[in-house]
C-alpha positions as a printed Julia matrix, in Angstrom:
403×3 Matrix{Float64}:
 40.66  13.78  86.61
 42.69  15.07  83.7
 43.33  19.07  83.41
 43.34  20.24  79.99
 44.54  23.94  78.55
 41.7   23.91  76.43
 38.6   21.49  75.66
 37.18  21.87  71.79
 33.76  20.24  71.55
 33.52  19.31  67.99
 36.17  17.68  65.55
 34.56  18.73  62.19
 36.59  20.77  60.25
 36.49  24.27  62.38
 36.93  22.38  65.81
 39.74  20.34  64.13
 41.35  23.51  62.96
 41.22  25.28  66.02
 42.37  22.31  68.37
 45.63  21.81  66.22
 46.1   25.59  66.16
 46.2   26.01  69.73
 48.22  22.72  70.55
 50.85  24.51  68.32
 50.93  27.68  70.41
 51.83  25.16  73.06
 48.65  24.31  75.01
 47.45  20.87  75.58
 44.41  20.29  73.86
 41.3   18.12  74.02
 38.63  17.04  71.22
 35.67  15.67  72.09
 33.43  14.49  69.43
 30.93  12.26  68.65
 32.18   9.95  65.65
 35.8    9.61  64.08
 35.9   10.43  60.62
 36.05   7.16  57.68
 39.62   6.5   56.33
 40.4    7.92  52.66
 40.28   5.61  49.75
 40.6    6.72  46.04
 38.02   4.54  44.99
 35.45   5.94  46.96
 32.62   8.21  45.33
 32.8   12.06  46.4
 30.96  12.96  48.95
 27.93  15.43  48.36
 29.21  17.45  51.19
 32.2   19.53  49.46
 33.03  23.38  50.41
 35.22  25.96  48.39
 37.82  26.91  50.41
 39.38  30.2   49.95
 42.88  31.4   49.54
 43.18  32.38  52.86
 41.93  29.17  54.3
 44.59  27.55  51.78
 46.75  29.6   53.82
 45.11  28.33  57.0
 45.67  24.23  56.66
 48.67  24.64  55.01
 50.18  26.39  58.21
 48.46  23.48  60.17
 49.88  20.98  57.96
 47.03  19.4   56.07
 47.33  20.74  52.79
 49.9   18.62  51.73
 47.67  15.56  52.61
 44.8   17.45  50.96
 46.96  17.78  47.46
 47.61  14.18  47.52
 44.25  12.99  47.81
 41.92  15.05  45.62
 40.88  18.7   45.36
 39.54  21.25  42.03
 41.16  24.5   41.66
 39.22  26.92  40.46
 40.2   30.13  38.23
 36.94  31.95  37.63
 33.52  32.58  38.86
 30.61  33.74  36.76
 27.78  35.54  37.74
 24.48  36.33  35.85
 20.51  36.3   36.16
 20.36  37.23  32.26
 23.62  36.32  29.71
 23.59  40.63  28.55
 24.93  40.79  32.08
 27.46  38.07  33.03
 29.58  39.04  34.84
 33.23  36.86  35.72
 35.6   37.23  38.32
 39.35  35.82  37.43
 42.03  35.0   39.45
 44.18  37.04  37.1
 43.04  40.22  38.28
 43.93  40.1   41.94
 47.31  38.54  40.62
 46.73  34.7   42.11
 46.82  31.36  40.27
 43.28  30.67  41.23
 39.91  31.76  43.23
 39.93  28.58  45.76
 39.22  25.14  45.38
 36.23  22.74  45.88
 37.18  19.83  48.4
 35.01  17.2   50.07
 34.02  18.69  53.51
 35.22  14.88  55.2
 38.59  15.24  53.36
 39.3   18.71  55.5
 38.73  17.31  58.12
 40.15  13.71  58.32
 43.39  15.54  56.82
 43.55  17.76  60.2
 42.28  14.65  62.17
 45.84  13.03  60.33
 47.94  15.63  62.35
 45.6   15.63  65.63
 46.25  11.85  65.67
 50.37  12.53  65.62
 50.27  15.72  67.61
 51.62  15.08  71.67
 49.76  17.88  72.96
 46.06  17.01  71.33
 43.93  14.32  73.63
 41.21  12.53  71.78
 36.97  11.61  73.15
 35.96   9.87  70.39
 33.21   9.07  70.19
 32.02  10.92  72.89
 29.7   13.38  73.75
 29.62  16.79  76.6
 26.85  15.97  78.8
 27.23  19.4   80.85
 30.04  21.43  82.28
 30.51  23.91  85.04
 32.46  26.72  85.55
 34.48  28.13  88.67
 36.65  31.13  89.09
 39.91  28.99  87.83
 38.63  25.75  85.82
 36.02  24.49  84.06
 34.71  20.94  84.73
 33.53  19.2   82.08
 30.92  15.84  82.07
 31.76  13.53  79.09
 29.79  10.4   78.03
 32.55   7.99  76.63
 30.87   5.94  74.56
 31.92   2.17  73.49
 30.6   -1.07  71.83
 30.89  -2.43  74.88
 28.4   -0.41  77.07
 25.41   0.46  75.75
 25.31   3.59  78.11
 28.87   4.79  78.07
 30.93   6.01  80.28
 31.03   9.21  82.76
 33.89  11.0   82.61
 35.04  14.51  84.21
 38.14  16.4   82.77
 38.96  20.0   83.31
 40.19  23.03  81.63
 40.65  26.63  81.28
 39.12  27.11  78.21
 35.89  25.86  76.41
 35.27  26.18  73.08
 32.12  24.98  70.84
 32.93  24.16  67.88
 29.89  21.73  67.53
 27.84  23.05  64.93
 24.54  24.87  63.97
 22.7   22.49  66.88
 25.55  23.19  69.5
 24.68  21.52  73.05
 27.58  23.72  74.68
 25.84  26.38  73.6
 22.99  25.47  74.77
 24.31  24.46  78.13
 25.89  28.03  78.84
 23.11  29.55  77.71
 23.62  31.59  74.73
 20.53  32.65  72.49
 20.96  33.24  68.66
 18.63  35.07  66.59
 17.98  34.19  63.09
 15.0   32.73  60.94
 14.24  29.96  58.21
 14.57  31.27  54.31
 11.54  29.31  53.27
 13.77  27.8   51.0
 16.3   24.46  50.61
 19.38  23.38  48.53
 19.45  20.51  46.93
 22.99  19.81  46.02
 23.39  17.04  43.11
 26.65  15.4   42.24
 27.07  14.67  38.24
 29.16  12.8   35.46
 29.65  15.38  33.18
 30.57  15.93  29.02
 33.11  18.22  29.34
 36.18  17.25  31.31
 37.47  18.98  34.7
 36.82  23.1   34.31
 38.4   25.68  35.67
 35.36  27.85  36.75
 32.37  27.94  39.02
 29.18  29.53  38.28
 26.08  30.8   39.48
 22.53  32.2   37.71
 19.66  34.0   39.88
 16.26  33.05  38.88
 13.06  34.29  41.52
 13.06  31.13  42.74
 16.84  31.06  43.89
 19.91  30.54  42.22
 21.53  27.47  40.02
 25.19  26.79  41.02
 27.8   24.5   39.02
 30.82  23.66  41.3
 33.49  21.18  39.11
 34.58  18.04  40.74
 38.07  16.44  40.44
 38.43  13.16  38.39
 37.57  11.89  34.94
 34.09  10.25  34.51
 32.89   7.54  31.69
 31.15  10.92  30.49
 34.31  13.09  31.1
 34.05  15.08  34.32
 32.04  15.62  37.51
 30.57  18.39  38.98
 28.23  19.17  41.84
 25.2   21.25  41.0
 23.4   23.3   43.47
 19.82  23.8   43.41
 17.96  26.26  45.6
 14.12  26.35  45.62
 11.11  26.34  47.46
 11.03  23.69  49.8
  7.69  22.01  48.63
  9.49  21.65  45.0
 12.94  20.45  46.36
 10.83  17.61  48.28
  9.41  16.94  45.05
 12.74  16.62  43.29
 14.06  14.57  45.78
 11.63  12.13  45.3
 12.68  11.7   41.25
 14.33   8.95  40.56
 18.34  10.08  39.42
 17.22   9.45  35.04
 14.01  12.07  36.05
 16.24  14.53  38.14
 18.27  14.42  35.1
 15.3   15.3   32.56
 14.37  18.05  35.15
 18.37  19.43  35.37
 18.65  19.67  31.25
 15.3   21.8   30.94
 15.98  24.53  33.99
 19.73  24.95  33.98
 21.93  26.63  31.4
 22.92  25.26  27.75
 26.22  25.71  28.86
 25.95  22.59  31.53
 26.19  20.26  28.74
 25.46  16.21  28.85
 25.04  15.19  32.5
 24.26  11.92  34.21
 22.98  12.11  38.03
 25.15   9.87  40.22
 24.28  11.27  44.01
 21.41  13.75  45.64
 20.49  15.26  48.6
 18.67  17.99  50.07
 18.97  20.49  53.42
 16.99  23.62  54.47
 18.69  27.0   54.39
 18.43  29.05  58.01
 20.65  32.03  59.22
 21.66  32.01  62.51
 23.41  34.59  64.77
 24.56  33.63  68.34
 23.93  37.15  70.67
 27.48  36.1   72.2
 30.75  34.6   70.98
 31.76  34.53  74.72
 30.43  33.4   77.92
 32.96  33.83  80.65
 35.35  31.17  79.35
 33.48  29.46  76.84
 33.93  30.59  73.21
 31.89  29.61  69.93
 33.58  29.01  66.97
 32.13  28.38  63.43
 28.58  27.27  62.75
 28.04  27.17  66.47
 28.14  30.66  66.6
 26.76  31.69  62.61
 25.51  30.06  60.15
 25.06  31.97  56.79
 23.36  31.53  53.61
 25.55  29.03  51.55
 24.95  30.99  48.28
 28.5   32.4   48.16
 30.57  29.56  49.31
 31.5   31.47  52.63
 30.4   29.21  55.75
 33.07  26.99  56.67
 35.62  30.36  55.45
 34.14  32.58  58.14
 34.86  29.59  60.59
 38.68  29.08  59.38
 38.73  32.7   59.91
 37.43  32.6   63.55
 40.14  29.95  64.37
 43.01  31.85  62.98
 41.71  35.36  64.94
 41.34  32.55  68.29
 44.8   31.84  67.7
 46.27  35.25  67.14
 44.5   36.48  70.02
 45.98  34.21  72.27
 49.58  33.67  70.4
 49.77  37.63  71.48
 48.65  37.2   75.09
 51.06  34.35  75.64
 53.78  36.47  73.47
 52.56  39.71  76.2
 52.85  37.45  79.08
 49.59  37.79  80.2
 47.0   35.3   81.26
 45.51  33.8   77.59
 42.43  32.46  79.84
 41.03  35.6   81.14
 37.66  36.57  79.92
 38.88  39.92  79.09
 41.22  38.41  77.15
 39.0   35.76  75.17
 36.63  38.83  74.87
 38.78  39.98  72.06
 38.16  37.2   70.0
 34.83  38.42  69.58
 36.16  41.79  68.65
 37.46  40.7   66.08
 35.19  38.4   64.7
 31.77  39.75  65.18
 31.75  42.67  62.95
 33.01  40.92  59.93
 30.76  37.55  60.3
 28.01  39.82  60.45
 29.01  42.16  57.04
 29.15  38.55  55.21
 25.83  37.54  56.62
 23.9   40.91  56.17
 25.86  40.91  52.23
 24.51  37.69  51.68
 20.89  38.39  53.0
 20.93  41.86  50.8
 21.95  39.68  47.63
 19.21  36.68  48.56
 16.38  39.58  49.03
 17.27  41.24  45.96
 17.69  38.63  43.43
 14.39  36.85  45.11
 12.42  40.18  44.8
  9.58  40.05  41.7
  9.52  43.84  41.06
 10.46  44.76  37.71
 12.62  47.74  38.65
 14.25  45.8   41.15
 15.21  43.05  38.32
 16.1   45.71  36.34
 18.24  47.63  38.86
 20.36  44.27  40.1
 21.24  43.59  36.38
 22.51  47.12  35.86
 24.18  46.32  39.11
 26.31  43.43  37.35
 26.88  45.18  34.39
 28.34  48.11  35.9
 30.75  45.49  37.63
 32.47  44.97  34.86
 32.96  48.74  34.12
 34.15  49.52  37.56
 37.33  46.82  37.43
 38.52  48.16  40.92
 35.57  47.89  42.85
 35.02  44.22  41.27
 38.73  43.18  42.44
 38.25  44.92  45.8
 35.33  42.58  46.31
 37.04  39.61  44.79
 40.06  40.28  47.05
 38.17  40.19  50.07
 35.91  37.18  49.44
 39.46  35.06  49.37
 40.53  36.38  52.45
 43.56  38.47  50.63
């Protein structure tokens, strides 16, 4: 039976993260996950699936040593964001004023992480399961065991396989079984309404800014792509709606969608041509513990937030970096890193701010979503006086990046 430090369930981007972070404090380190990600080829169309990722989770895979990788593949910095439900009161946020080169930049969610799974795969103190799958695990006062089903082409069945650790961490998304399996509840609800995210050729070439307009219905987002199109550019529009009319506009064929995209969104979008759609609902989620004894959730296993701001897979780069400083300083404090009273500050630190992001974004949903007429009159005034108050706007900026 093989004895692991720590056992990540999960090698998406936030359980990829946080298995390379720990295996450079020193601690051997297993993934387990279900599929490996597909190989990088420049020819291949961008993905649908693409995240902004913040300044500080720059920070974040640069310090695990992906970003490098990430710069040579492909990536889109971006400068500026604008905000608006009417155009008397836009309101942009610029890199310039917080005194950075840019905001963050948009990155195919399977790039992140096969560019972490590129230093897993070289790192001696990170064991691979893959593909594999936690069937159930159980806890005693100085190890956990752990149940894997290694799967192969082989056996139709797969596998069973037992390994141990000191530390469990789920890092296995919105649907996590370890979660599940030790127990946790969440609280959270459905928000009646889905995304349908759209990538495009467009007229103008690669931009420097990302955008966003509130309607009732839910907002319009325009995220710019790397790469020169036949057209010029590409972008990936965002689309949230009820979900009877996203099932309908899933169902257009890409020249329809396109008809549909040049009368509802913005002048300002230019000539597009559809290439790629899809659709998802929109749920929060809350897990009522980060902890159980010595299992931890990381990441969408433990919150998922609505997408509106860009902030989801942020929040979970920022859970992996306050895992590792928590136990960097236990193991710099000689004391025992595994200790639940130990792990418990993870949650400390986490909790509080996961949960002033999800309530912010909630407030902005309800409000911009709201019919009244004072209300819509009260949120514009809101982004006009934005503008006037330059510190407050930074202050907000600031903290959105993580600096």
């Amino acid at each position: 039976m093989s004895n692991f430090d720590c056992v990540v369930v999960g090698g998406g981007m936030v359980g990829a993260a946080s298995a390379l972070s720990l295996a450079n404090l020193g601690l051997t380190v297993a993934i387990v996950e279900s599929k490996q990600p597909v190989g990088f080829n420049e020819t291949q169309a961008l993905d649908l699936r693409v995240s902004a990722i913040s300044l500080a989770s720059e920070h974040l895979l640069t310090q695990l040593g992906a970003w490098p990788q990430l710069k040579q593949w492909r990536m889109c910095p971006y400068k500026r964001l604008g905000v608006w439900e009417h155009q008397a009161s836009y309101t942009e946020f610029n890199a310039d004023d917080i005194e950075q080169s840019h905001l963050g930049h948009i990155i195919e969610n399977r790039l992140v992480q096969l560019a972490l799974w590129q230093q897993i795969n070289t790192h001696s103190k990170v064991t691979l399961f893959a593909p594999a799958s936690v069937e159930s695990f159980i806890e005693h006062e100085n190890e956990i065991v752990v149940s894997l089903t290694i799967k192969s082409a082989e056996k139709e069945c797969g596998e069973i396989e037992k390994i141990t650790t000191q530390l469990l961490i789920a890092a296995d998304g919105a649907h996590s079984q370890v979660r599940k399996l030790a127990h946790i509840g969440i609280t959270g609800w459905d928000y009646q309404q889905s995304a349908m995210l759209i990538n495009v050729e467009t007229q103008s070439s690669q931009q420097d800014i990302t955008w966003q307009q509130f309607f009732q219905t839910g907002p319009i987002a325009f995220l710019p792509l790397p790469g020169e199109s036949e057209l010029g550019g590409y972008a990936s529009l965002v689309w949230y709606h009820q979900k009877n009319e996203i099932k309908r506009l899933s169902a257009l064929s890409n020249e329809q969608l396109q008809s549909e995209i040049m009368q509802k969104f913005p002048q300002r979008i230019g000539q597009i041509k559809v290439i790629n759609k899809g659709a998802f609902p929109l749920t929060r989620r809350h897990a009522n513990t980060y902890q159980k004894g010595r299992v931890l959730l990381l990441g969408d296993a433990a919150h998922t937030i609505n997408p509106m701001a860009g902030q989801g897979v942020n929040l979970g780069f920022k859970d992996v970096k306050a895992l590792q400083t928590v136990i960097a300083s236990a193991i710099g404090n000689n004391e025992c890193w595994h200790l639940p009273e130990v792990l418990s500050r993870y949650e400390a630190k986490r909790r509080i701010d996961n949960l002033l992001m999800m309530t912010t974004m909630d407030s902005l949903y309800a409000t911009f979503s709201h019919p009244s007429p004072a209300i819509k009159l009260f949120r514009n005034i809101g982004l006009k006086m934005a503008n006037k108050i330059p510190f407050l706007k930074n202050k907000a900026l600031a903290y959105a990046c993580g600096v």
